[in-house]
Amino acid sequence: MAFDPVDLRDIKVQIAEPGMPDPGVLQQPVMGGFTNRIGRLGGGHTAKFTLPPERMEPDGRKLVALAQMAKEYGALFEYPQVDFVVGTPGNGISISGAHAGGRFVAITGATPRYVIRQGQAFNVERVGHPYLYFAAAQTILDDNGAGIVPITRPLRRKLFGGEAVEIRRPVIAGWIVGDNFSWPIDMQRTVGLVFDVLERA
């Protein structure tokens, strides 16, 4: 299915509630003993966005239209990194070499000695789609702007090398989920939107 998302990176957000679905399962012996977790690839991330009320004219009307299209076609939402200063990671950052899977990515092309902080969000773009990941530990890149970044969850797609990496303004790209999407309009002629987003994993 083609994914031509609506760009909603600049919408005003009052509350953001990121989440992480867990496709794994726990094995709990019925007669007692150790509990084991069986992890599974996939899952991506979720977010619940609460937008502040907007006057219906003109901003609310336009916002509702954008949300309708996002429900139908998917959307890009900026991942909130509250009070975090990204700094100057550089332009033209990319994946260095092939990755069949695993819990790290090798990157190159960043600003020399740039520091990727633990918990910092970034995207790896594959076939035009940005996947959201988080650094599992602080990584100081070398004098060439290259380094190996551990990630909190395994890679979801095979990488061939050369894929773009976005650090400046990472996004969650996916769908507005739920069977009933509504836009309540109050007597003050404002509209408030609340919706859940599931990353296209």
CSV table of C-alpha atoms in Angstrom, one decimal:
chain,number,residue,atom,x,y,z
A,1,MET,CA,0.0,0.0,0.0
A,2,ALA,CA,1.3,3.4,-0.9
A,3,PHE,CA,2.2,5.7,2.0
A,4,ASP,CA,1.8,9.4,1.1
A,5,PRO,CA,1.5,11.0,4.5
A,6,VAL,CA,0.0,14.3,5.5
A,7,ASP,CA,2.6,16.6,7.1
A,8,LEU,CA,1.4,17.5,10.6
A,9,ARG,CA,4.8,18.3,12.1
A,10,ASP,CA,3.8,21.9,12.8
A,11,ILE,CA,0.5,21.4,14.6
A,12,LYS,CA,0.1,22.7,18.1
A,13,VAL,CA,0.2,20.0,20.7
A,14,GLN,CA,-1.0,20.5,24.3
A,15,ILE,CA,-0.3,16.9,25.6
A,16,ALA,CA,1.7,14.2,23.9
A,17,GLU,CA,1.7,10.6,25.3
A,18,PRO,CA,4.2,8.4,23.5
A,19,GLY,CA,4.0,4.7,24.0
A,20,MET,CA,5.6,1.4,23.0
A,21,PRO,CA,3.5,-1.6,22.1
A,22,ASP,CA,5.0,-4.9,23.1
A,23,PRO,CA,4.6,-7.7,20.5
A,24,GLY,CA,6.4,-10.1,22.8
A,25,VAL,CA,4.9,-12.5,25.3
A,26,LEU,CA,5.7,-13.7,28.8
A,27,GLN,CA,5.9,-17.5,29.5
A,28,GLN,CA,4.8,-18.2,33.0
A,29,PRO,CA,5.0,-21.8,34.2
A,30,VAL,CA,1.7,-23.0,35.7
A,31,MET,CA,3.6,-24.9,38.4
A,32,GLY,CA,6.0,-22.0,39.3
A,33,GLY,CA,9.5,-21.3,38.3
A,34,PHE,CA,11.2,-18.7,36.2
A,35,THR,CA,9.3,-16.4,34.0
A,36,ASN,CA,10.7,-15.9,30.5
A,37,ARG,CA,10.0,-13.2,27.9
A,38,ILE,CA,9.9,-14.1,24.2
A,39,GLY,CA,10.5,-11.0,22.2
A,40,ARG,CA,9.2,-10.5,18.7
A,41,LEU,CA,10.3,-8.0,16.0
A,42,GLY,CA,7.9,-5.2,14.9
A,43,GLY,CA,5.6,-3.1,16.9
A,44,GLY,CA,6.9,0.4,16.3
A,45,HIS,CA,5.7,3.1,18.6
A,46,THR,CA,2.4,4.9,19.5
A,47,ALA,CA,1.5,8.4,20.6
A,48,LYS,CA,-1.7,10.1,21.8
A,49,PHE,CA,-1.9,13.7,20.9
A,50,THR,CA,-4.2,16.3,22.6
A,51,LEU,CA,-4.4,19.5,20.6
A,52,PRO,CA,-5.4,22.8,22.2
A,53,PRO,CA,-8.8,24.2,21.2
A,54,GLU,CA,-8.8,26.3,18.0
A,55,ARG,CA,-11.4,28.7,16.8
A,56,MET,CA,-13.4,27.0,14.0
A,57,GLU,CA,-12.7,29.9,11.7
A,58,PRO,CA,-10.3,29.8,10.1
A,59,ASP,CA,-7.8,27.5,11.8
A,60,GLY,CA,-10.1,24.9,13.3
A,61,ARG,CA,-11.7,24.1,9.9
A,62,LYS,CA,-8.3,23.7,8.3
A,63,LEU,CA,-7.1,21.5,11.1
A,64,VAL,CA,-10.1,19.2,10.9
A,65,ALA,CA,-9.5,18.8,7.2
A,66,LEU,CA,-5.9,17.9,7.7
A,67,ALA,CA,-6.8,15.4,10.4
A,68,GLN,CA,-9.4,13.8,8.1
A,69,MET,CA,-6.8,13.3,5.4
A,70,ALA,CA,-4.3,12.0,8.0
A,71,LYS,CA,-6.9,9.4,9.1
A,72,GLU,CA,-7.2,8.3,5.5
A,73,TYR,CA,-3.6,8.5,4.2
A,74,GLY,CA,-1.4,8.5,7.3
A,75,ALA,CA,0.7,11.4,8.6
A,76,LEU,CA,4.0,12.7,9.9
A,77,PHE,CA,4.0,14.0,13.5
A,78,GLU,CA,7.1,15.6,15.2
A,79,TYR,CA,8.3,13.4,18.0
A,80,PRO,CA,8.3,15.7,21.1
A,81,GLN,CA,11.7,16.0,22.9
A,82,VAL,CA,10.7,18.4,25.6
A,83,ASP,CA,13.6,20.7,26.8
A,84,PHE,CA,16.1,18.7,24.8
A,85,VAL,CA,18.6,20.6,22.8
A,86,VAL,CA,19.5,18.6,19.7
A,87,GLY,CA,22.5,20.8,18.8
A,88,THR,CA,24.1,20.6,15.4
A,89,PRO,CA,24.3,17.0,14.3
A,90,GLY,CA,25.1,17.9,10.7
A,91,ASN,CA,23.6,17.3,7.3
A,92,GLY,CA,23.8,14.2,5.1
A,93,ILE,CA,23.9,11.6,8.0
A,94,SER,CA,23.4,8.1,6.7
A,95,ILE,CA,23.7,4.4,7.6
A,96,SER,CA,27.2,3.0,7.1
A,97,GLY,CA,27.1,-0.5,5.7
A,98,ALA,CA,24.5,-3.3,5.7
A,99,HIS,CA,22.5,-4.3,8.8
A,100,ALA,CA,20.5,-7.5,8.8
A,101,GLY,CA,19.1,-6.8,12.2
A,102,GLY,CA,20.3,-6.3,15.7
A,103,ARG,CA,20.4,-3.6,18.4
A,104,PHE,CA,22.7,-1.0,16.9
A,105,VAL,CA,23.2,1.1,13.8
A,106,ALA,CA,26.5,2.4,12.3
A,107,ILE,CA,26.2,6.0,11.1
A,108,THR,CA,28.4,8.4,9.2
A,109,GLY,CA,28.4,11.9,7.9
A,110,ALA,CA,27.5,13.7,11.1
A,111,THR,CA,29.3,16.6,12.8
A,112,PRO,CA,32.6,15.5,14.1
A,113,ARG,CA,32.5,14.6,17.8
A,114,TYR,CA,28.7,15.1,18.0
A,115,VAL,CA,27.2,13.4,21.0
A,116,ILE,CA,24.1,11.3,20.7
A,117,ARG,CA,22.5,11.2,24.1
A,118,GLN,CA,20.8,8.2,25.8
A,119,GLY,CA,17.1,8.3,24.9
A,120,GLN,CA,17.6,10.7,22.0
A,121,ALA,CA,15.1,10.0,19.2
A,122,PHE,CA,16.1,9.7,15.5
A,123,ASN,CA,14.7,8.3,12.3
A,124,VAL,CA,16.2,5.9,9.9
A,125,GLU,CA,14.6,6.3,6.4
A,126,ARG,CA,14.1,3.2,4.3
A,127,VAL,CA,12.4,3.3,0.9
A,128,GLY,CA,11.0,6.8,1.7
A,129,HIS,CA,9.6,5.9,5.1
A,130,PRO,CA,11.1,7.1,8.4
A,131,TYR,CA,11.3,4.6,11.2
A,132,LEU,CA,11.6,5.9,14.8
A,133,TYR,CA,14.4,4.7,17.1
A,134,PHE,CA,16.0,5.8,20.3
A,135,ALA,CA,19.6,5.7,21.4
A,136,ALA,CA,20.1,3.1,24.2
A,137,ALA,CA,23.3,4.8,25.4
A,138,GLN,CA,25.3,7.9,24.9
A,139,THR,CA,27.6,7.7,21.9
A,140,ILE,CA,30.3,10.2,21.0
A,141,LEU,CA,31.0,10.1,17.3
A,142,ASP,CA,34.6,10.2,16.1
A,143,ASP,CA,36.5,12.9,14.3
A,144,ASN,CA,34.8,11.9,11.0
A,145,GLY,CA,31.3,12.1,12.4
A,146,ALA,CA,30.9,8.3,12.4
A,147,GLY,CA,30.1,5.8,15.2
A,148,ILE,CA,28.0,2.9,16.3
A,149,VAL,CA,24.8,3.8,18.1
A,150,PRO,CA,23.0,1.2,20.2
A,151,ILE,CA,19.2,1.3,20.0
A,152,THR,CA,16.5,0.5,22.5
A,153,ARG,CA,14.6,-1.9,20.3
A,154,PRO,CA,15.9,-4.1,17.4
A,155,LEU,CA,15.9,-2.9,13.9
A,156,ARG,CA,12.6,-3.6,12.1
A,157,ARG,CA,13.9,-3.6,8.5
A,158,LYS,CA,17.0,-4.8,6.8
A,159,LEU,CA,19.3,-1.9,6.0
A,160,PHE,CA,21.6,-2.0,2.9
A,161,GLY,CA,23.7,1.1,3.7
A,162,GLY,CA,23.2,4.7,2.6
A,163,GLU,CA,19.8,5.1,4.2
A,164,ALA,CA,19.2,8.7,5.5
A,165,VAL,CA,19.3,9.3,9.2
A,166,GLU,CA,17.3,12.3,10.6
A,167,ILE,CA,18.4,13.6,14.0
A,168,ARG,CA,17.4,17.3,13.9
A,169,ARG,CA,13.6,16.8,13.8
A,170,PRO,CA,12.6,13.1,14.2
A,171,VAL,CA,9.0,12.1,13.5
A,172,ILE,CA,6.6,9.3,14.2
A,173,ALA,CA,5.0,8.3,10.8
A,174,GLY,CA,1.9,6.3,10.9
A,175,TRP,CA,-1.9,6.2,11.1
A,176,ILE,CA,-4.6,7.8,13.2
A,177,VAL,CA,-6.2,4.7,14.7
A,178,GLY,CA,-9.7,4.0,16.0
A,179,ASP,CA,-13.0,3.3,14.3
A,180,ASN,CA,-14.6,6.6,15.4
A,181,PHE,CA,-12.7,9.8,14.7
A,182,SER,CA,-14.6,12.9,15.7
A,183,TRP,CA,-14.0,16.6,16.2
A,184,PRO,CA,-16.2,18.1,19.0
A,185,ILE,CA,-17.2,21.7,18.5
A,186,ASP,CA,-18.1,23.5,21.7
A,187,MET,CA,-20.5,26.5,22.2
A,188,GLN,CA,-17.5,28.9,22.1
A,189,ARG,CA,-17.1,27.9,18.5
A,190,THR,CA,-13.8,26.1,19.1
A,191,VAL,CA,-12.8,22.6,18.1
A,192,GLY,CA,-10.5,20.3,20.1
A,193,LEU,CA,-8.9,17.2,18.7
A,194,VAL,CA,-7.6,14.1,20.5
A,195,PHE,CA,-6.3,11.2,18.5
A,196,ASP,CA,-4.1,8.1,18.8
A,197,VAL,CA,-1.3,7.4,16.4
A,198,LEU,CA,0.3,4.1,15.5
A,199,GLU,CA,3.6,4.1,13.8
A,200,ARG,CA,3.7,2.3,10.5
A,201,ALA,CA,6.2,-0.3,11.5
